[in-house]
């Protein structure tokens, strides 16, 4: 199993404000949809709530300290990240073995040491954010792909791989 982060960050590593995204760029939303299509996703409860409803064709593992239950077969609540990884691993026979961690700030920070790959959409603008992507030790990662989109605001998708896989 490979654990990957996918996140859109502004020039100050901002992720969101008031439990919402800083900006919605259709081309970046398309990149997110295409990259995570048919995949297992791990997310914090706040990010899951901010989606409004589960994303079609993806398996949602939602991390929470509350005793929550879902009757949707594609949504499971777990009580820790370790439990999330265990659940994700159990799904590998039926789902692809690249598992996407889709946020938010708390979950990106806690899971960063276990990630093998980072898909970061770097938005070329600074917003007034209250949730931030964690600091990354860039010596541990190498840039493997870069795609620029001349949107408003512009953004660049940067894909990084961990130099030595640790998980
Ligand atoms: N730009 C992007 O790509 C992107 C992506 C995702 C999210 N976001 C933004 O990020 C913000 C949300 O981030 P956030 O940090 O506030 O929330 P979050 O990480 O989505 O969720 C936090 C919640 O996860 C649960 N949790 C966290 N650590 C846990 C642990 N170790 N064990 C068990 N449960 C745990 C808790 O849920 P309970 O309170 O239920 O216990 C906690 O309140 C929003 O603004 C959102 O729009 C941006």
mmCIF file of C-alpha atoms and ligand atoms in Angstrom:
data_model
loop_
_atom_site.group_PDB
_atom_site.id
_atom_site.type_symbol
_atom_site.label_atom_id
_atom_site.label_comp_id
_atom_site.label_asym_id
_atom_site.label_seq_id
_atom_site.Cartn_x
_atom_site.Cartn_y
_atom_site.Cartn_z
ATOM 1 C CA UNK A 1 0.000 0.000 0.000
ATOM 2 C CA UNK A 2 1.197 3.493 -0.799
ATOM 3 C CA UNK A 3 -0.211 6.445 1.141
ATOM 4 C CA UNK A 4 -0.438 9.683 -0.835
ATOM 5 C CA UNK A 5 -1.462 13.184 0.136
ATOM 6 C CA UNK A 6 -3.518 15.220 -2.296
ATOM 7 C CA UNK A 7 -3.979 18.876 -1.360
ATOM 8 C CA UNK A 8 -4.392 22.338 -2.840
ATOM 9 C CA UNK A 9 -2.264 24.908 -1.003
ATOM 10 C CA UNK A 10 -1.830 28.643 -1.387
ATOM 11 C CA UNK A 11 1.443 30.615 -1.287
ATOM 12 C CA UNK A 12 1.440 30.468 2.533
ATOM 13 C CA UNK A 13 0.573 26.748 2.757
ATOM 14 C CA UNK A 14 -3.061 27.701 3.451
ATOM 15 C CA UNK A 15 -5.626 24.935 2.961
ATOM 16 C CA UNK A 16 -8.935 26.393 4.030
ATOM 17 C CA UNK A 17 -10.951 28.792 6.119
ATOM 18 C CA UNK A 18 -14.134 28.258 8.182
ATOM 19 C CA UNK A 19 -14.122 24.575 7.196
ATOM 20 C CA UNK A 20 -14.268 25.413 3.498
ATOM 21 C CA UNK A 21 -11.736 25.586 0.672
ATOM 22 C CA UNK A 22 -9.951 28.892 -0.030
ATOM 23 C CA UNK A 23 -10.917 28.886 -3.697
ATOM 24 C CA UNK A 24 -12.527 26.473 -6.133
ATOM 25 C CA UNK A 25 -10.619 26.192 -9.401
ATOM 26 C CA UNK A 26 -12.563 23.904 -11.807
ATOM 27 C CA UNK A 27 -9.362 22.546 -13.434
ATOM 28 C CA UNK A 28 -7.960 21.619 -10.025
ATOM 29 C CA UNK A 29 -11.258 20.045 -8.977
ATOM 30 C CA UNK A 30 -11.074 18.000 -12.191
ATOM 31 C CA UNK A 31 -7.492 16.928 -11.349
ATOM 32 C CA UNK A 32 -8.695 15.863 -7.866
ATOM 33 C CA UNK A 33 -11.663 13.937 -9.299
ATOM 34 C CA UNK A 34 -9.570 12.119 -11.901
ATOM 35 C CA UNK A 35 -6.710 11.306 -9.529
ATOM 36 C CA UNK A 36 -8.911 9.925 -6.740
ATOM 37 C CA UNK A 37 -11.497 8.188 -8.956
ATOM 38 C CA UNK A 38 -12.034 4.564 -7.861
ATOM 39 C CA UNK A 39 -9.645 4.939 -4.917
ATOM 40 C CA UNK A 40 -9.780 4.541 -1.144
ATOM 41 C CA UNK A 41 -9.737 7.935 0.617
ATOM 42 C CA UNK A 42 -8.776 8.718 4.217
ATOM 43 C CA UNK A 43 -9.982 12.017 5.728
ATOM 44 C CA UNK A 44 -10.706 13.844 8.952
ATOM 45 C CA UNK A 45 -14.307 14.125 10.107
ATOM 46 C CA UNK A 46 -14.371 17.889 9.416
ATOM 47 C CA UNK A 47 -13.242 17.420 5.819
ATOM 48 C CA UNK A 48 -15.835 14.668 5.348
ATOM 49 C CA UNK A 49 -18.538 17.016 6.680
ATOM 50 C CA UNK A 50 -17.342 19.779 4.354
ATOM 51 C CA UNK A 51 -17.830 17.485 1.322
ATOM 52 C CA UNK A 52 -21.575 17.536 2.016
ATOM 53 C CA UNK A 53 -22.001 14.001 0.678
ATOM 54 C CA UNK A 54 -19.736 11.054 -0.155
ATOM 55 C CA UNK A 55 -17.854 11.261 -3.453
ATOM 56 C CA UNK A 56 -19.140 8.863 -6.098
ATOM 57 C CA UNK A 57 -17.061 5.717 -6.717
ATOM 58 C CA UNK A 58 -14.620 6.188 -3.854
ATOM 59 C CA UNK A 59 -14.307 4.430 -0.477
ATOM 60 C CA UNK A 60 -14.292 6.896 2.451
ATOM 61 C CA UNK A 61 -12.445 6.155 5.684
ATOM 62 C CA UNK A 62 -13.323 8.964 8.098
ATOM 63 C CA UNK A 63 -11.217 9.523 11.222
ATOM 64 C CA UNK A 64 -13.127 10.741 14.306
ATOM 65 C CA UNK A 65 -12.991 10.531 18.112
ATOM 66 C CA UNK A 66 -16.783 10.323 18.180
ATOM 67 C CA UNK A 67 -18.816 7.116 18.053
ATOM 68 C CA UNK A 68 -20.244 7.668 14.569
ATOM 69 C CA UNK A 69 -21.723 5.074 12.237
ATOM 70 C CA UNK A 70 -22.683 5.164 8.591
ATOM 71 C CA UNK A 71 -25.221 3.088 6.700
ATOM 72 C CA UNK A 72 -23.456 3.931 3.427
ATOM 73 C CA UNK A 73 -21.357 0.863 2.421
ATOM 74 C CA UNK A 74 -18.668 3.196 1.017
ATOM 75 C CA UNK A 75 -18.234 5.182 4.275
ATOM 76 C CA UNK A 76 -16.519 3.839 7.418
ATOM 77 C CA UNK A 77 -15.710 5.763 10.593
ATOM 78 C CA UNK A 78 -12.519 4.824 12.474
ATOM 79 C CA UNK A 79 -11.089 6.155 15.734
ATOM 80 C CA UNK A 80 -7.411 6.636 14.790
ATOM 81 C CA UNK A 81 -5.104 6.935 11.811
ATOM 82 C CA UNK A 82 -3.603 3.521 12.573
ATOM 83 C CA UNK A 83 -7.088 2.062 12.343
ATOM 84 C CA UNK A 84 -7.572 3.945 9.058
ATOM 85 C CA UNK A 85 -4.381 2.400 7.607
ATOM 86 C CA UNK A 86 -5.470 -1.052 8.802
ATOM 87 C CA UNK A 87 -8.879 -0.640 7.177
ATOM 88 C CA UNK A 88 -7.273 0.659 3.960
ATOM 89 C CA UNK A 89 -4.921 -2.317 3.873
ATOM 90 C CA UNK A 90 -7.869 -4.706 4.254
ATOM 91 C CA UNK A 91 -9.460 -3.191 1.129
ATOM 92 C CA UNK A 92 -6.417 -3.667 -1.125
ATOM 93 C CA UNK A 93 -7.701 -6.917 -2.637
ATOM 94 C CA UNK A 94 -10.698 -5.037 -4.116
ATOM 95 C CA UNK A 95 -9.354 -1.479 -4.438
ATOM 96 C CA UNK A 96 -6.123 0.007 -5.874
ATOM 97 C CA UNK A 97 -3.169 -0.021 -3.483
ATOM 98 C CA UNK A 98 -2.561 3.731 -3.731
ATOM 99 C CA UNK A 99 -4.646 5.261 -0.921
ATOM 100 C CA UNK A 100 -5.289 9.005 -0.909
ATOM 101 C CA UNK A 101 -5.287 11.107 2.244
ATOM 102 C CA UNK A 102 -7.471 14.080 1.337
ATOM 103 C CA UNK A 103 -7.136 16.228 4.483
ATOM 104 C CA UNK A 104 -7.674 18.337 6.356
ATOM 105 C CA UNK A 105 -4.892 20.092 8.224
ATOM 106 C CA UNK A 106 -4.914 17.806 11.295
ATOM 107 C CA UNK A 107 -4.894 14.637 9.230
ATOM 108 C CA UNK A 108 -2.213 15.813 6.761
ATOM 109 C CA UNK A 109 0.049 16.727 9.697
ATOM 110 C CA UNK A 110 -0.376 13.440 11.568
ATOM 111 C CA UNK A 111 -0.025 11.260 8.463
ATOM 112 C CA UNK A 112 2.874 13.058 6.736
ATOM 113 C CA UNK A 113 5.562 10.681 8.139
ATOM 114 C CA UNK A 114 3.754 7.694 6.566
ATOM 115 C CA UNK A 115 3.264 9.174 3.095
ATOM 116 C CA UNK A 116 5.159 7.947 0.057
ATOM 117 C CA UNK A 117 3.828 10.506 -2.406
ATOM 118 C CA UNK A 118 2.495 14.090 -2.315
ATOM 119 C CA UNK A 119 0.235 15.593 -4.981
ATOM 120 C CA UNK A 120 0.256 19.320 -4.240
ATOM 121 C CA UNK A 121 -1.669 21.859 -6.305
ATOM 122 C CA UNK A 122 0.246 25.055 -5.589
ATOM 123 C CA UNK A 123 -2.082 28.014 -6.081
ATOM 124 C CA UNK A 124 -0.289 31.208 -7.079
ATOM 125 C CA UNK A 125 -2.166 33.450 -4.661
ATOM 126 C CA UNK A 126 -2.237 34.085 -0.892
ATOM 127 C CA UNK A 127 -5.535 33.859 0.997
ATOM 128 C CA UNK A 128 -6.616 34.507 4.584
ATOM 129 C CA UNK A 129 -6.551 30.871 5.758
ATOM 130 C CA UNK A 130 -7.113 29.270 9.172
ATOM 131 C CA UNK A 131 -6.023 25.718 8.249
ATOM 132 C CA UNK A 132 -2.519 24.993 6.908
ATOM 133 C CA UNK A 133 -0.601 22.182 5.223
ATOM 134 C CA UNK A 134 2.265 20.986 7.475
ATOM 135 C CA UNK A 135 5.909 21.840 6.950
ATOM 136 C CA UNK A 136 7.607 19.223 4.792
ATOM 137 C CA UNK A 137 11.277 18.245 5.018
ATOM 138 C CA UNK A 138 11.956 18.608 1.291
ATOM 139 C CA UNK A 139 15.238 16.681 1.603
ATOM 140 C CA UNK A 140 13.090 13.568 2.006
ATOM 141 C CA UNK A 141 11.182 14.048 -1.272
ATOM 142 C CA UNK A 142 11.995 14.509 -4.930
ATOM 143 C CA UNK A 143 9.861 16.323 -7.484
ATOM 144 C CA UNK A 144 8.830 13.807 -10.140
ATOM 145 C CA UNK A 145 6.184 15.716 -12.121
ATOM 146 C CA UNK A 146 5.103 19.309 -12.603
ATOM 147 C CA UNK A 147 2.104 20.602 -14.588
ATOM 148 C CA UNK A 148 1.220 24.266 -14.825
ATOM 149 C CA UNK A 149 -2.363 25.494 -15.389
ATOM 150 C CA UNK A 150 -2.911 29.067 -16.582
ATOM 151 C CA UNK A 151 -6.192 29.483 -14.707
ATOM 152 C CA UNK A 152 -7.480 32.336 -12.497
ATOM 153 C CA UNK A 153 -5.658 32.109 -10.176
ATOM 154 C CA UNK A 154 -2.972 29.977 -11.850
ATOM 155 C CA UNK A 155 -1.753 26.797 -10.158
ATOM 156 C CA UNK A 156 0.897 24.134 -10.638
ATOM 157 C CA UNK A 157 0.407 20.476 -9.756
ATOM 158 C CA UNK A 158 3.663 19.205 -8.236
ATOM 159 C CA UNK A 159 4.037 15.492 -7.545
ATOM 160 C CA UNK A 160 6.721 14.427 -5.072
ATOM 161 C CA UNK A 161 7.924 10.914 -4.223
ATOM 162 C CA UNK A 162 9.629 10.009 -0.984
ATOM 163 C CA UNK A 163 13.266 9.149 -1.666
ATOM 164 C CA UNK A 164 13.021 6.017 0.491
ATOM 165 C CA UNK A 165 9.609 4.540 1.159
ATOM 166 C CA UNK A 166 9.106 4.355 4.885
ATOM 167 C CA UNK A 167 5.697 2.752 5.164
HETATM 168 N N1 LIG B 1 -7.055 22.619 0.234
HETATM 169 C C1 LIG B 1 -7.262 21.320 0.357
HETATM 170 O O1 LIG B 1 -6.796 20.522 -0.446
HETATM 171 C C2 LIG B 1 -8.057 20.827 1.512
HETATM 172 C C3 LIG B 1 -8.311 19.453 1.657
HETATM 173 C C4 LIG B 1 -9.046 19.029 2.763
HETATM 174 C C5 LIG B 1 -9.495 19.945 3.686
HETATM 175 N N2 LIG B 1 -9.221 21.262 3.509
HETATM 176 C C6 LIG B 1 -9.643 22.250 4.495
HETATM 177 O O2 LIG B 1 -9.083 21.926 5.759
HETATM 178 C C7 LIG B 1 -9.956 22.382 6.777
HETATM 179 C C8 LIG B 1 -10.309 21.240 7.697
HETATM 180 O O3 LIG B 1 -9.126 20.777 8.351
HETATM 181 P P1 LIG B 1 -9.112 20.497 9.928
HETATM 182 O O4 LIG B 1 -7.711 20.262 10.360
HETATM 183 O O5 LIG B 1 -9.897 21.577 10.600
HETATM 184 O O6 LIG B 1 -10.012 19.176 10.059
HETATM 185 P P2 LIG B 1 -9.812 17.653 9.548
HETATM 186 O O7 LIG B 1 -8.376 17.272 9.616
HETATM 187 O O8 LIG B 1 -10.551 17.469 8.272
HETATM 188 O O9 LIG B 1 -10.659 16.878 10.663
HETATM 189 C C9 LIG B 1 -10.333 17.019 12.005
HETATM 190 C C10 LIG B 1 -11.128 16.000 12.782
HETATM 191 O O10 LIG B 1 -10.624 14.690 12.519
HETATM 192 C C11 LIG B 1 -10.716 13.905 13.695
HETATM 193 N N3 LIG B 1 -9.358 13.563 14.117
HETATM 194 C C12 LIG B 1 -8.206 14.236 13.904
HETATM 195 N N4 LIG B 1 -7.153 13.570 14.390
HETATM 196 C C13 LIG B 1 -7.642 12.424 14.921
HETATM 197 C C14 LIG B 1 -7.045 11.311 15.575
HETATM 198 N N5 LIG B 1 -5.718 11.230 15.764
HETATM 199 N N6 LIG B 1 -7.856 10.302 15.999
HETATM 200 C C15 LIG B 1 -9.192 10.357 15.805
HETATM 201 N N7 LIG B 1 -9.817 11.392 15.192
HETATM 202 C C16 LIG B 1 -9.042 12.407 14.750
HETATM 203 C C17 LIG B 1 -11.452 14.759 14.722
HETATM 204 O O11 LIG B 1 -12.835 14.515 14.472
HETATM 205 P P3 LIG B 1 -13.982 14.644 15.605
HETATM 206 O O12 LIG B 1 -14.049 16.119 15.927
HETATM 207 O O13 LIG B 1 -15.214 14.107 14.951
HETATM 208 O O14 LIG B 1 -13.500 13.812 16.760
HETATM 209 C C18 LIG B 1 -11.072 16.168 14.289
HETATM 210 O O15 LIG B 1 -11.965 17.168 14.753
HETATM 211 C C19 LIG B 1 -11.178 22.966 6.072
HETATM 212 O O16 LIG B 1 -11.013 24.360 5.905
HETATM 213 C C20 LIG B 1 -11.133 22.282 4.713
HETATM 214 O O17 LIG B 1 -11.811 23.013 3.714
HETATM 215 C C21 LIG B 1 -8.522 21.719 2.439
#
